[in-house]
Short mmCIF file of C-alpha atoms in Angstrom, two decimals:
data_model
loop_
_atom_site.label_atom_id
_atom_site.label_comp_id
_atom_site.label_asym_id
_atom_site.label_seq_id
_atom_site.Cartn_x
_atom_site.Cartn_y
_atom_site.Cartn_z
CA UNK A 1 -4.22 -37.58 13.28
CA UNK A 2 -3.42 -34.42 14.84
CA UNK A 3 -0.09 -35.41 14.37
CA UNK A 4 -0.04 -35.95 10.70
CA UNK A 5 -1.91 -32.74 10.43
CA UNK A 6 0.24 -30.61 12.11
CA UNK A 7 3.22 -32.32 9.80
CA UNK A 8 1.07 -31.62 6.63
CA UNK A 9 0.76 -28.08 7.85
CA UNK A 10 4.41 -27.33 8.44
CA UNK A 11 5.03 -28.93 5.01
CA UNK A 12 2.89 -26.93 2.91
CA UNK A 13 4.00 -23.40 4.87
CA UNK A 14 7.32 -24.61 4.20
CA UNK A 15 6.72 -24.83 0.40
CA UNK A 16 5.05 -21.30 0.46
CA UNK A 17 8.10 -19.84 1.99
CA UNK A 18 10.47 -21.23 -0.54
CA UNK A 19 8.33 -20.42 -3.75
CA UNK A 20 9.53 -16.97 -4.39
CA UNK A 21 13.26 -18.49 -4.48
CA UNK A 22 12.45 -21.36 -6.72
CA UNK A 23 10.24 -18.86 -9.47
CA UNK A 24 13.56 -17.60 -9.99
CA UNK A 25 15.10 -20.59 -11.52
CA UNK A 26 12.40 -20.75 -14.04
CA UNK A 27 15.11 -22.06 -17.00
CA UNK A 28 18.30 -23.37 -14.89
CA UNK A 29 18.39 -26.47 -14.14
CA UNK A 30 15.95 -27.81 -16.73
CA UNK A 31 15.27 -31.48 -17.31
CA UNK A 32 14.82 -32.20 -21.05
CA UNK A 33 12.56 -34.65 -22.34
CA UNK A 34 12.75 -34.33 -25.64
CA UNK A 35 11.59 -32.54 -28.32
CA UNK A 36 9.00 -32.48 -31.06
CA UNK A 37 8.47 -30.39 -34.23
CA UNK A 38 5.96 -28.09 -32.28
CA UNK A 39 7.17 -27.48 -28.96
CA UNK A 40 10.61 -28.75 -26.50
CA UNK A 41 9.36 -31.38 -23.43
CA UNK A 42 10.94 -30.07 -20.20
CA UNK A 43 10.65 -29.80 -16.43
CA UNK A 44 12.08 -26.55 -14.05
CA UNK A 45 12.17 -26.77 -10.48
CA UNK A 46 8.98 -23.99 -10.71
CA UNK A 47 6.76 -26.80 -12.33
CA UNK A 48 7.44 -29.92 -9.90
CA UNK A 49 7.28 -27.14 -7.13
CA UNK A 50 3.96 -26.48 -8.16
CA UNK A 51 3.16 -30.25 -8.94
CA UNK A 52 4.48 -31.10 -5.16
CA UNK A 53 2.89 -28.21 -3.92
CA UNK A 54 -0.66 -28.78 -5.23
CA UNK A 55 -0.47 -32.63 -4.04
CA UNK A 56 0.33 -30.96 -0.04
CA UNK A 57 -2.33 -28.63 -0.78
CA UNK A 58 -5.10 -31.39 -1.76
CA UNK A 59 -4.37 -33.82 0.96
CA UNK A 60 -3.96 -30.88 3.89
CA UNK A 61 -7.56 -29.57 2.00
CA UNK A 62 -8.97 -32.75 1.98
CA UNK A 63 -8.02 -32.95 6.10
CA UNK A 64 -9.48 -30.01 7.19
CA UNK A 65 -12.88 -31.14 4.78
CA UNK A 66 -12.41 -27.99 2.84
CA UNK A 67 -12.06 -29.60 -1.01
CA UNK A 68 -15.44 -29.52 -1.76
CA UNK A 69 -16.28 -26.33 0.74
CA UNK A 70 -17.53 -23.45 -1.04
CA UNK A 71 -17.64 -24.88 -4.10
CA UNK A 72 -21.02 -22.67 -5.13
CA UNK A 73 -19.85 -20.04 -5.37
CA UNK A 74 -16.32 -20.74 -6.91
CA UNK A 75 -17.67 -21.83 -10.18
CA UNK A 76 -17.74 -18.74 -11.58
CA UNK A 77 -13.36 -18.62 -11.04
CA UNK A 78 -13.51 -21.85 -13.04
CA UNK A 79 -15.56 -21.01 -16.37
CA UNK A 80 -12.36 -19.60 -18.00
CA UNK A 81 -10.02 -23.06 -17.54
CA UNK A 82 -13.51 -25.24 -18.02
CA UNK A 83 -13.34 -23.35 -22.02
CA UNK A 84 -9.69 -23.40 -22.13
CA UNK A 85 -9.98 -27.28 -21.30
CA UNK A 86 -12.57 -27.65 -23.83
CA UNK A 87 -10.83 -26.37 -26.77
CA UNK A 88 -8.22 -28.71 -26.73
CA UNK A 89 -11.26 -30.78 -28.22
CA UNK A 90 -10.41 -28.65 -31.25
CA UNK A 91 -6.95 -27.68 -30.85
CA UNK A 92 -4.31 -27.84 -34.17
CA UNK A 93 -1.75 -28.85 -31.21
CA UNK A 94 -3.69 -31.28 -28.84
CA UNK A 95 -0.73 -32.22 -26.79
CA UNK A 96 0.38 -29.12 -26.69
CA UNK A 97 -3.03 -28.07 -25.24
CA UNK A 98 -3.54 -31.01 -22.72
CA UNK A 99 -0.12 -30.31 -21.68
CA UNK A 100 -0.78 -26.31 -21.35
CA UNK A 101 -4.05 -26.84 -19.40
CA UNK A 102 -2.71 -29.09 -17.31
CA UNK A 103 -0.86 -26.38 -15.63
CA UNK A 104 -3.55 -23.83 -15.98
CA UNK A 105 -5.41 -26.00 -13.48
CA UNK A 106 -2.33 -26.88 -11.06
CA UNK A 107 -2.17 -22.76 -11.25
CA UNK A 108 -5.58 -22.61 -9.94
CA UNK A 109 -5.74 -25.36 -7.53
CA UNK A 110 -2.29 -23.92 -5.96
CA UNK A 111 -4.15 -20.16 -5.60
CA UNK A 112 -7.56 -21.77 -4.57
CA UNK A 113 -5.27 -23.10 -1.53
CA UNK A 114 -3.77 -20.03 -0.89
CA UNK A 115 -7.31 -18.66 -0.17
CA UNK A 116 -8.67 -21.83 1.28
CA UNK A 117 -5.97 -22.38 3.82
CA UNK A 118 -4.87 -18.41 4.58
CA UNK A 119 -5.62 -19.40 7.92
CA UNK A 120 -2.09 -21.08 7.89
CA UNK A 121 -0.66 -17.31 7.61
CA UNK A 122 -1.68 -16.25 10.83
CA UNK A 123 1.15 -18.16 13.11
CA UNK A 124 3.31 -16.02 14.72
CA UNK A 125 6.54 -15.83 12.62
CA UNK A 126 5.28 -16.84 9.63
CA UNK A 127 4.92 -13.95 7.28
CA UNK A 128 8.20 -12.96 8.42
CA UNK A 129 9.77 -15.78 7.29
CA UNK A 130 8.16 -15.10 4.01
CA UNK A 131 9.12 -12.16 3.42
CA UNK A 132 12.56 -13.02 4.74
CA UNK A 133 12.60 -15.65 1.55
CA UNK A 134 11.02 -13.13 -0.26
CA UNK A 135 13.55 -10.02 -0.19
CA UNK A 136 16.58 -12.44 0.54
CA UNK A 137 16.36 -14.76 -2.53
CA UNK A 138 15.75 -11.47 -4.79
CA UNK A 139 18.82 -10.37 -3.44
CA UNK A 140 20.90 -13.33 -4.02
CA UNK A 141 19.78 -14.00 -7.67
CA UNK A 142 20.36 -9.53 -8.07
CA UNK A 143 24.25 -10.68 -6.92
CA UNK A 144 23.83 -13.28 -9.28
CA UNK A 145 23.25 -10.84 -12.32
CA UNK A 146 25.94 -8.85 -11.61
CA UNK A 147 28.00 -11.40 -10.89
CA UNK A 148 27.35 -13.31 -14.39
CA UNK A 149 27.90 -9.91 -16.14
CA UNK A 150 31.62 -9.95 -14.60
CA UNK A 151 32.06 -13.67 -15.70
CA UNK A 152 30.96 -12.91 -19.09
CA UNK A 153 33.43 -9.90 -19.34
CA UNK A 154 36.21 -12.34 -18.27
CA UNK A 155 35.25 -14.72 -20.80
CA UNK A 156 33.78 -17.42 -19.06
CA UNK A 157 31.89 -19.94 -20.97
CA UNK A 158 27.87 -19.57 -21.08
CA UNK A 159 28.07 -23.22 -19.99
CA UNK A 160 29.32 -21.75 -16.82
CA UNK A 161 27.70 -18.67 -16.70
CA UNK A 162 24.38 -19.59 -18.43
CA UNK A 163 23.99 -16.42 -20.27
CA UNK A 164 21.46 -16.86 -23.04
CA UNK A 165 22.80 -16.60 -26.31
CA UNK A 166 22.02 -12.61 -26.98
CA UNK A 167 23.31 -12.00 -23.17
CA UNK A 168 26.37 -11.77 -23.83
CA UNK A 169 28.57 -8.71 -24.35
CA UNK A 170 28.77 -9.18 -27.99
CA UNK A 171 25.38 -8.17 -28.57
CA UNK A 172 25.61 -4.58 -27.71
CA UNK A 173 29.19 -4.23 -26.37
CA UNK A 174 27.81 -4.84 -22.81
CA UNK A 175 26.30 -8.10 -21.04
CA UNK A 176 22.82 -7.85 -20.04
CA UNK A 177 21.96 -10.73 -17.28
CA UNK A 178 19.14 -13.58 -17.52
CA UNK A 179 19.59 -14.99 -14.54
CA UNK A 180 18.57 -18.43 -14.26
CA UNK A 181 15.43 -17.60 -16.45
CA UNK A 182 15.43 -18.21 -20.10
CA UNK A 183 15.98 -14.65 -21.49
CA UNK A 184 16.33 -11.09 -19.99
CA UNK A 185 12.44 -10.26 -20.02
CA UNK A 186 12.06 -12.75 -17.66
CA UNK A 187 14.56 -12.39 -15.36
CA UNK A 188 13.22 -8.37 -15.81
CA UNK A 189 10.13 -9.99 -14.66
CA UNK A 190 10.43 -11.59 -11.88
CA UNK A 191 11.79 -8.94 -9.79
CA UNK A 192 8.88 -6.47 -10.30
CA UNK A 193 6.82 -8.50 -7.27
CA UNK A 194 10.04 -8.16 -5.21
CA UNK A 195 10.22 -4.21 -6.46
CA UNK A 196 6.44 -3.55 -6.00
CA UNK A 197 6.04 -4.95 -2.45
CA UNK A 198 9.76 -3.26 -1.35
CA UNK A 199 8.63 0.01 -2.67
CA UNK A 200 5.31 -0.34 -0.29
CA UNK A 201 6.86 -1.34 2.65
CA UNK A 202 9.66 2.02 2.06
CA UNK A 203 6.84 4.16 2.82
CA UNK A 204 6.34 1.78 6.29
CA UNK A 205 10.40 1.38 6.93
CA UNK A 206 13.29 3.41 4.96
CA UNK A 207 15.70 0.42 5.75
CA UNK A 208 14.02 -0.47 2.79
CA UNK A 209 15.18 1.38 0.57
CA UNK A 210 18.47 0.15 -0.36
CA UNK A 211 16.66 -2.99 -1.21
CA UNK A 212 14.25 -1.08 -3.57
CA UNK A 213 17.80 0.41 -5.23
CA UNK A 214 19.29 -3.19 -5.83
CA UNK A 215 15.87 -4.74 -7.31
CA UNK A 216 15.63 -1.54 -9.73
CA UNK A 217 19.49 -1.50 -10.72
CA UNK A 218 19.45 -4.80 -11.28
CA UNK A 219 15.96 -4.42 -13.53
CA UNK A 220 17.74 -1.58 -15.42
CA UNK A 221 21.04 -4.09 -15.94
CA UNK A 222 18.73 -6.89 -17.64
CA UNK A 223 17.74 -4.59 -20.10
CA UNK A 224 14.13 -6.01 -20.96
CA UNK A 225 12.09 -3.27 -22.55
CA UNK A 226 9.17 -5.05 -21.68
CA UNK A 227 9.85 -5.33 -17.75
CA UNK A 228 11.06 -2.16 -17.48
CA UNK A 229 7.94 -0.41 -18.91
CA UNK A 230 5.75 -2.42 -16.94
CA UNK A 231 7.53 -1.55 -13.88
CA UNK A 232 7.33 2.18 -14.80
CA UNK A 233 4.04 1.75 -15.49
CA UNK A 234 3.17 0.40 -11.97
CA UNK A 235 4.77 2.67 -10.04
CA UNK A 236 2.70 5.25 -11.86
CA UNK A 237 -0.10 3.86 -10.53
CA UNK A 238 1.07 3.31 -7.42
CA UNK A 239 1.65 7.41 -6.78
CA UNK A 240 -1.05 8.72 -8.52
CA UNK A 241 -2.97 6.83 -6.13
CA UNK A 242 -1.28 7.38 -2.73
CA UNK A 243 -0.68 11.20 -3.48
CA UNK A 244 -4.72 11.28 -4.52
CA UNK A 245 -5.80 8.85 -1.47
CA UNK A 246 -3.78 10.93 1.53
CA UNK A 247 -2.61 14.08 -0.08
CA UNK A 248 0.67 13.88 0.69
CA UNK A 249 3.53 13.88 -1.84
CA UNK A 250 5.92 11.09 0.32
CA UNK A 251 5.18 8.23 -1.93
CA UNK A 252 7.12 10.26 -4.64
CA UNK A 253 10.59 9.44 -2.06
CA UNK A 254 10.64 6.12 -4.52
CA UNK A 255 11.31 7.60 -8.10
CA UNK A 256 14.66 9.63 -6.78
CA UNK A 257 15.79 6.26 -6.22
CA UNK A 258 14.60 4.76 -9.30
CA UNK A 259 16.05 7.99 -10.95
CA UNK A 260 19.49 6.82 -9.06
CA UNK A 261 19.43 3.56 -9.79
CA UNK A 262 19.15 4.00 -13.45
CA UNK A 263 22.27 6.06 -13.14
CA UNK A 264 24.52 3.81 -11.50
CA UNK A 265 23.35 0.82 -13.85
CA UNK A 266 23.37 3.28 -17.38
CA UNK A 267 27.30 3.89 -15.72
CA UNK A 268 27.88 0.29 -14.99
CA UNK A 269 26.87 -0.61 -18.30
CA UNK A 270 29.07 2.29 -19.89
CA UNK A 271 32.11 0.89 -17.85
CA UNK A 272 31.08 -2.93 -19.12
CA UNK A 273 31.03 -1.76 -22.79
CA UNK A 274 34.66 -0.16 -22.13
CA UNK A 275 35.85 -2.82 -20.85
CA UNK A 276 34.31 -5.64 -23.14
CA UNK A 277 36.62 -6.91 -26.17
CA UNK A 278 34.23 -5.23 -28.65
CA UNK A 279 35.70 -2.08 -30.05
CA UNK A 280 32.66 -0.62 -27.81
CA UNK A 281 33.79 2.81 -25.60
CA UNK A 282 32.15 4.18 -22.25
CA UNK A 283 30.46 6.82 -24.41
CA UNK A 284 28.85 4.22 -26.70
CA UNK A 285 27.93 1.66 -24.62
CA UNK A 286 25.34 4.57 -22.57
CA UNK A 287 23.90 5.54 -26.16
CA UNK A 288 23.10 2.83 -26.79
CA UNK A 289 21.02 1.87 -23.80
CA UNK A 290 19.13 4.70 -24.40
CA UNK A 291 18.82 4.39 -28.10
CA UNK A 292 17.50 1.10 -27.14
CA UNK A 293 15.58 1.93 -24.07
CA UNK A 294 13.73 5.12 -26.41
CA UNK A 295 13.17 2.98 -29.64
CA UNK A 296 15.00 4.65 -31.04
CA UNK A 297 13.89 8.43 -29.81
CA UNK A 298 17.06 9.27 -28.17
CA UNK A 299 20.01 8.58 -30.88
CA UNK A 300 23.34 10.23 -29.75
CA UNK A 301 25.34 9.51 -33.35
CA UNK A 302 28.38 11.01 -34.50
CA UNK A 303 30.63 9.69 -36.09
CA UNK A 304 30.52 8.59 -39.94
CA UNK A 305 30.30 5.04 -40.26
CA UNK A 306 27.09 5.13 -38.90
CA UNK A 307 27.75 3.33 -35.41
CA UNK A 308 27.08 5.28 -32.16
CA UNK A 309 30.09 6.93 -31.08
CA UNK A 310 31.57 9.48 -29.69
CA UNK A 311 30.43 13.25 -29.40
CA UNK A 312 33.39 14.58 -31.10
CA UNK A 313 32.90 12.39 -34.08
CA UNK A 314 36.01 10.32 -33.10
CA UNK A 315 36.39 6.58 -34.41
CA UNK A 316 36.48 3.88 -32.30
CA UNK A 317 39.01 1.72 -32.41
CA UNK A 318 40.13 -1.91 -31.55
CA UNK A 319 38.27 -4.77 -30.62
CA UNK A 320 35.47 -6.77 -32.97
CA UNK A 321 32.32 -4.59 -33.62
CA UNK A 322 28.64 -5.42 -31.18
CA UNK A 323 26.23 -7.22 -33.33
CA UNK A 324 23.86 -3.97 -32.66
CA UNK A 325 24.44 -0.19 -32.28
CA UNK A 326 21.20 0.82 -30.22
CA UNK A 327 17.96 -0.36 -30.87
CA UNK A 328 17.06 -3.71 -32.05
CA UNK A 329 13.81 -2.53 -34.71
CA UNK A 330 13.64 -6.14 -35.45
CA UNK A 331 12.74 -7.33 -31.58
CA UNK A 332 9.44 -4.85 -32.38
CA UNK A 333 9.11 -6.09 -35.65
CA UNK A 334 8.71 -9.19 -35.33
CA UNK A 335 6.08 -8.88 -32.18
CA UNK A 336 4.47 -6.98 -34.16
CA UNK A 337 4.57 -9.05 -37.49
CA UNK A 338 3.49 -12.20 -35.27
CA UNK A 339 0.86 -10.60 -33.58
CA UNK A 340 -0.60 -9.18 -36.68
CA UNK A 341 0.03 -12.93 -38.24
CA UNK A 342 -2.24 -14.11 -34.90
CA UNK A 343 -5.27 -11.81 -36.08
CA UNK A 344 -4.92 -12.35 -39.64
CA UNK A 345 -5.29 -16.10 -38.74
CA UNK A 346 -8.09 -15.32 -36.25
CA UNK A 347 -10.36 -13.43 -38.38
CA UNK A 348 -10.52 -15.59 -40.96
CA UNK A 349 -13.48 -17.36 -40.31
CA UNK A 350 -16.47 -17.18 -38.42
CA UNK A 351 -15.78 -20.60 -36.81
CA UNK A 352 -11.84 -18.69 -35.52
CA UNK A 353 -13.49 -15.59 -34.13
CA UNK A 354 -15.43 -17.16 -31.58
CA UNK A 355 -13.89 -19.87 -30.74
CA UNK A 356 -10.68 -19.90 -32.13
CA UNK A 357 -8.01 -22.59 -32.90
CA UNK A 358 -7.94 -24.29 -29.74
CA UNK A 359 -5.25 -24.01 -26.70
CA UNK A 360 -1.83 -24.56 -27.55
CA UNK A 361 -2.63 -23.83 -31.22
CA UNK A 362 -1.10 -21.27 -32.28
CA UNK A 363 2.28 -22.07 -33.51
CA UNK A 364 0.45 -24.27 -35.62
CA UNK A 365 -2.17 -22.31 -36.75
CA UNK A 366 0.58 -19.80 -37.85
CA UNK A 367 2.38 -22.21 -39.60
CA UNK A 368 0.05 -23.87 -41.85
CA UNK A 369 -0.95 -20.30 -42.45
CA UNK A 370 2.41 -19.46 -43.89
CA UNK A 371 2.93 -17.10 -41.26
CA UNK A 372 5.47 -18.42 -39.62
CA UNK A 373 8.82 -20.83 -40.43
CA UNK A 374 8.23 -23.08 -38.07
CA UNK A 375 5.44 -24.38 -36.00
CA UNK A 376 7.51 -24.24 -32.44
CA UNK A 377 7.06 -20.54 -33.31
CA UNK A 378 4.78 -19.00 -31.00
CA UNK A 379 2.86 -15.71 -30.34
CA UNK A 380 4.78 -13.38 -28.42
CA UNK A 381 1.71 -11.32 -26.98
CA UNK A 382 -0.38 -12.84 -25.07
CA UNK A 383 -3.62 -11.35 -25.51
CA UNK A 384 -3.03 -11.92 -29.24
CA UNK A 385 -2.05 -15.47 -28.11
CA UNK A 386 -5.28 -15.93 -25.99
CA UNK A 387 -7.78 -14.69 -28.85
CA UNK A 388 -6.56 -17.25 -31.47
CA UNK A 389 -6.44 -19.57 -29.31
CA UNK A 390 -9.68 -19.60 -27.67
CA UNK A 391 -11.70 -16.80 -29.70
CA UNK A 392 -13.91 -14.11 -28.14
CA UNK A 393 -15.41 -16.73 -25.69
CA UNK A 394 -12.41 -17.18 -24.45
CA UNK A 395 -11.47 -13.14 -24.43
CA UNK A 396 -15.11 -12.11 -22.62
CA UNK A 397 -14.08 -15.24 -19.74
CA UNK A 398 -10.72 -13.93 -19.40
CA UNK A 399 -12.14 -9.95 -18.95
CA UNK A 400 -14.40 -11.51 -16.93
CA UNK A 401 -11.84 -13.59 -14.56
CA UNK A 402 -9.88 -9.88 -14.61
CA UNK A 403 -13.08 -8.60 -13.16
CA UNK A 404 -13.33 -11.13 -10.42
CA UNK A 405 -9.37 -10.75 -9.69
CA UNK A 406 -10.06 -6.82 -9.17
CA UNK A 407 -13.36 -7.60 -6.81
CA UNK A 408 -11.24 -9.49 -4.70
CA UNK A 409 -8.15 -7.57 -4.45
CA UNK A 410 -9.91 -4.22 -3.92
CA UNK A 411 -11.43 -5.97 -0.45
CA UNK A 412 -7.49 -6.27 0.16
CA UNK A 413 -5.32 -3.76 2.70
CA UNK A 414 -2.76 -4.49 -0.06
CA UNK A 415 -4.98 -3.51 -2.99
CA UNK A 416 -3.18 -0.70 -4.55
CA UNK A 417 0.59 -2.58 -4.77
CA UNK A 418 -1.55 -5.73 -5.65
CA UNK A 419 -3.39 -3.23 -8.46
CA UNK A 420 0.23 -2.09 -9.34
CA UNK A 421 1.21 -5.39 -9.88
CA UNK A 422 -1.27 -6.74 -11.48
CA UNK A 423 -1.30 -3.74 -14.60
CA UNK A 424 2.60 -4.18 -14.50
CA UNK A 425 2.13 -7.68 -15.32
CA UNK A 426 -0.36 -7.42 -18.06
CA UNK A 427 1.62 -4.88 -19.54
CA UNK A 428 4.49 -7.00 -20.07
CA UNK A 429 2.09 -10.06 -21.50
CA UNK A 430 1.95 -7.92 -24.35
CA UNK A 431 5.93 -8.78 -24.73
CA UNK A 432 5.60 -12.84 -24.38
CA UNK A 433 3.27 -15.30 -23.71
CA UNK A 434 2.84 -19.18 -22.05
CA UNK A 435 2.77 -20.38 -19.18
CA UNK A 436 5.64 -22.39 -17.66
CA UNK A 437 8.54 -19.49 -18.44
CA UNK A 438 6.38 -17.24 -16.07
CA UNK A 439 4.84 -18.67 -13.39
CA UNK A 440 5.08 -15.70 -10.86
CA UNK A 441 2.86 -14.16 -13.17
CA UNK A 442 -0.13 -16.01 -11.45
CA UNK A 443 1.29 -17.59 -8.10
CA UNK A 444 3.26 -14.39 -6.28
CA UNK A 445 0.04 -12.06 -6.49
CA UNK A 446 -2.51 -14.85 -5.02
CA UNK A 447 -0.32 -15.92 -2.14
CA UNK A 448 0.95 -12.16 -1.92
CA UNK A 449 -2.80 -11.10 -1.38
CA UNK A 450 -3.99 -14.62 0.95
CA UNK A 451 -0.64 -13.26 3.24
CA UNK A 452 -1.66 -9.77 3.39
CA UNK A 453 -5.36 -10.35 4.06
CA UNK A 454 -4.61 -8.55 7.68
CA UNK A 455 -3.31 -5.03 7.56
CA UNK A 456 -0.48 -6.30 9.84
CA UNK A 457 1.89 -7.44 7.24
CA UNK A 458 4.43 -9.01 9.59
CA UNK A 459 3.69 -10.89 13.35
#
C-alpha cells in the first residue's frame, strides 16, 4: 500500500514538473480526428497531459481519502462549470459544448489537485526541479523561435519548420515565430508565466536576468500585439506595486532590460527583413514593426508608392513585395466586427441576454445570424465569447469565480506576480478565446500559486 502510494506520488510530481514543457506544444504534434462543418476534432500532447494527469490526480486523491474532503465549502468554485454544463442543454452546437465542458472540468479537477495535494511540494528538491523545467523548457522552445526564423529565411519548408501560414517572411518582409503553438499570440502567450515569475525572482537573484532578456526578446520576435500588451500591462502592475509597497525604486532594474530587449529584437527583425527575398530593406522592416506595434500611430513613410521605405524617399528595389507594409487594420477589424456580431446576436432577445446561446454556440449562433461565413468561425474575445454563450448568468458566475481567484491569491507570498499574471492574461482574452489552444491560461497560475504557498520558493 505504502508502496503503491509512494509510486502514485512520484508519478503525479513527475507530471507537474513536465507540464510547463508540454503547454508549449499546444499545436505540434496534433492528432486529427476529423472534422465537421462547425469545429476540427483533435488531440495535443497539452490535452492527454491533462487527461493522464487528472486520472493520477483522482486515484492518488482517492488514496489519501481527500476526493470528497472539503467538499462544503468548494461548491461555491463549482457554480460557474455546473451553468456552463447546463447550457449545453440549450446549446446551437451541443457537441461542441459537451466537448468544451469536458475540459472545463478536467481544468478544474487538475487545479483542485494542485490545492488538495500541495503537500506533495514540500519534498526537498522538488520546487527546484520545477522551476528547473520551468525556465529550461522556456529556453529551449525561445532557441526554437529563433531558430525557425533562420530556417524560414533559408527557405525551408513550413512542413519542416511549422511556421503558420502568416509566419512566414512574406507577410511583412520578416518571419515572426509560432513555435509549436498554432499562431504567434499564442506562442506570445505562453512565455508571459515564464517572464512574470523570472522578472520576480531578478529582484531575489540578478543571474536572472539574462533569462528575463531571452523570454522578452523572444516575446518581441513573435510579434503578437495581444501578448505583448498584456505583458506590458503586467509589469505595470507589478512596479507600481513594489515601488508603492517598499518605497524603493529597484523593481524598475526590469524595464531597462525590457527596453534592451526590444532593441536587439526591433534590430534582428530589421536584419531578417534585409535579408528575406522580399524587396524588404533594414530600414523598412523596423517601420514596420512599429507601424504595427502603434496601430498605426508611429508611420515612418517616405517614399511615393505608398510602401514604408526609406527616409530619403529612396525606392526599394528587388525581391517580391510583403503582403503588408505595417499594420494589419484588418486583424482589428475583424475582432472588432466579430465581437460586435457576438452582442448584436446576444441582445436580441430576452431569452439571449440571460442565458445566452449555450456553450460552444457561438460560431453557430453567428452564422445563422448572417454574421459570419462559416459556422467554424468563432469569437475572438473571450468575454464577448462567454456572454453569448452563457448570458449574464454566466458573466455574474464568472466575476464571481474572478472574485474567489483574487481571495485566494491575495493570502499568497506570490500574490502580486500571481496578480500580474492573472490581469496579463485577461488582457490578452480580449484577443482570442477557447480553451484547448491555451491551456496555461488556467493550469500555470494554480500550480504556480499551490508551489509558492511557502515564502521559500526553492528547498
Amino acid at each position: 500500500m505504502v508502496k503503491t502510494k509512494n509510486k502514485l506520488e512520484r508519478w503525479w510530481r513527475g507530471m507537474v514538473y513536465v507540464l510547463p514543457a508540454v503547454l508549449f506544444f499546444s499545436y505540434q504534434p496534433l492528432i486529427a480526428l476529423g472534422s465537421s462543418e462547425s469545429m476540427n476534432f483533435e488531440l495535443s500532447l497539452p490535452l492527454i497531459w491533462l487527461v493522464i494527469f487528472d486520472g493520477v490526480t483522482v486515484w492518488l486523491m482517492w488514496r489519501r481519502k481527500l476526493l470528497l474532503k472539503n467538499w462544503r465549502k468548494k461548491w461555491v468554485w463549482l457554480l460557474l462549470p455546473v451553468w456552463l454544463s447546463l447550457s449545453v442543454l440549450w446549446s446551437l452546437n451541443p457537441l461542441r459544448g459537451i466537448l468544451t465542458v469536458g475540459i472545463l472540468w478536467l481544468v478544474y479537477l487538475a487545479a483542485d489537485g494542485f490545492w488538495s495535494l500541495k503537500s506533495l511540494f514540500n519534498e526537498v528538491g522538488v520546487k527546484e526541479k520545477f522551476w528547473k523545467t520551468f525556465f529550461g523548457s522556456s529556453l529551449v522552445i525561445c532557441g526554437w523561435c529563433w531558430l525557425q526564423c533562420i530556417l524560414d529565411l533559408v527557405g525551408v519548408g513550413r512542413e519542416a519548420s511549422l511556421m503558420c501560414a502568416g509566419c512566414t517572411y512574406v507577410s511583412f518582409g520578416f518571419p515572426h515565430p509560432n513555435g509549436f503553438a498554432i499562431e504567434p499570440q499564442f506562442m506570445g502567450n505562453l512565455l508571459l508565466a515564464p517572464l512574470f515569475m523570472s522578472g520576480y525572482f531578478v529582484l531575489k537573484n540578478k543571474k536572472y536576468l539574462w533569462i528575463f532578456f531571452i523570454l522578452a526578446a523572444t516575446l518581441f520576435l513573435t510579434f503578437s500585439r495581444g501578448a505583448i500588451y498584456a505583458f506590458g500591462v503586467g509589469m505595470v502592475v507589478v512596479t507600481v506595486w513594489e515601488i508603492w509597497q517598499s518605497r524603493k525604486w529597484r523593481e524598475l532594474v526590469v524595464w531597462p532590460v525590457i527596453l534592451l530587449a526590444f532593441l536587439f529584437t526591433l534590430n534582428a527583425q530589421g536584419v531578417m527583413a534585409q535579408a528575406s527575398r522580399t524587396n524588404d530593406t533594414y530600414f523598412t522592416g523596423v517601420a514596420k514593426v512599429l507601424n504595427h506595434l502603434s496601430l498605426g500611430v508611429i508611420n515612418i513613410q517616405a517614399n511615393e508608392s505608398g510602401n514604408v521605405g526609406a527616409a530619403d524617399g529612396s525606392e526599394e528595389v528587388g525581391g517580391e513585395a510583403a503582403w503588408f507594409d505595417g499594420y494589419v487594420e484588418e486583424s482589428t477589424d475583424t475582432r472588432l466586427r466579430l465581437s460586435g456580431a457576438a452582442y448584436e446576436v446576444w441582445s436580441s432577445d430576452v431569452k439571449t441576454v440571460l442565458f445566452g446561446v449555450g456553450l460552444g454556440g457561438a460560431g453557430q449562433a453567428l452564422y445563422v445570424n448572417g454574421l459570419s461565413p462559416a459556422p467554424k468561425e468563432i469569437v475572438q474575445n473571450q468575454y464577448a465569447s462567454l456572454l453569448l454563450e452563457s448570458g449574464v448568468v454566466g458573466v455574474l458566475l464568472a466575476v464571481f469565480s474572478l472574485g474567489l481567484v483574487v481571495r485566494a491569491v491575495w493570502k499568497s507570498p506570490l500574490r502580486i506576480v500571481l496578480a500580474a499574471l492573472i490581469v496579463a492574461y485577461m488582457v490578452s482574452l480580449c484577443f482570442f478565446s477557447g480553451l484547448p489552444n491555451a491551456l496555461q491560461i488556467y493550469l500555470l497560475p494554480a500550480v504556480i500559486y499551490a508551489i509558492g504557498l511557502r515564502k521559500k520558493l526553492v528547498s
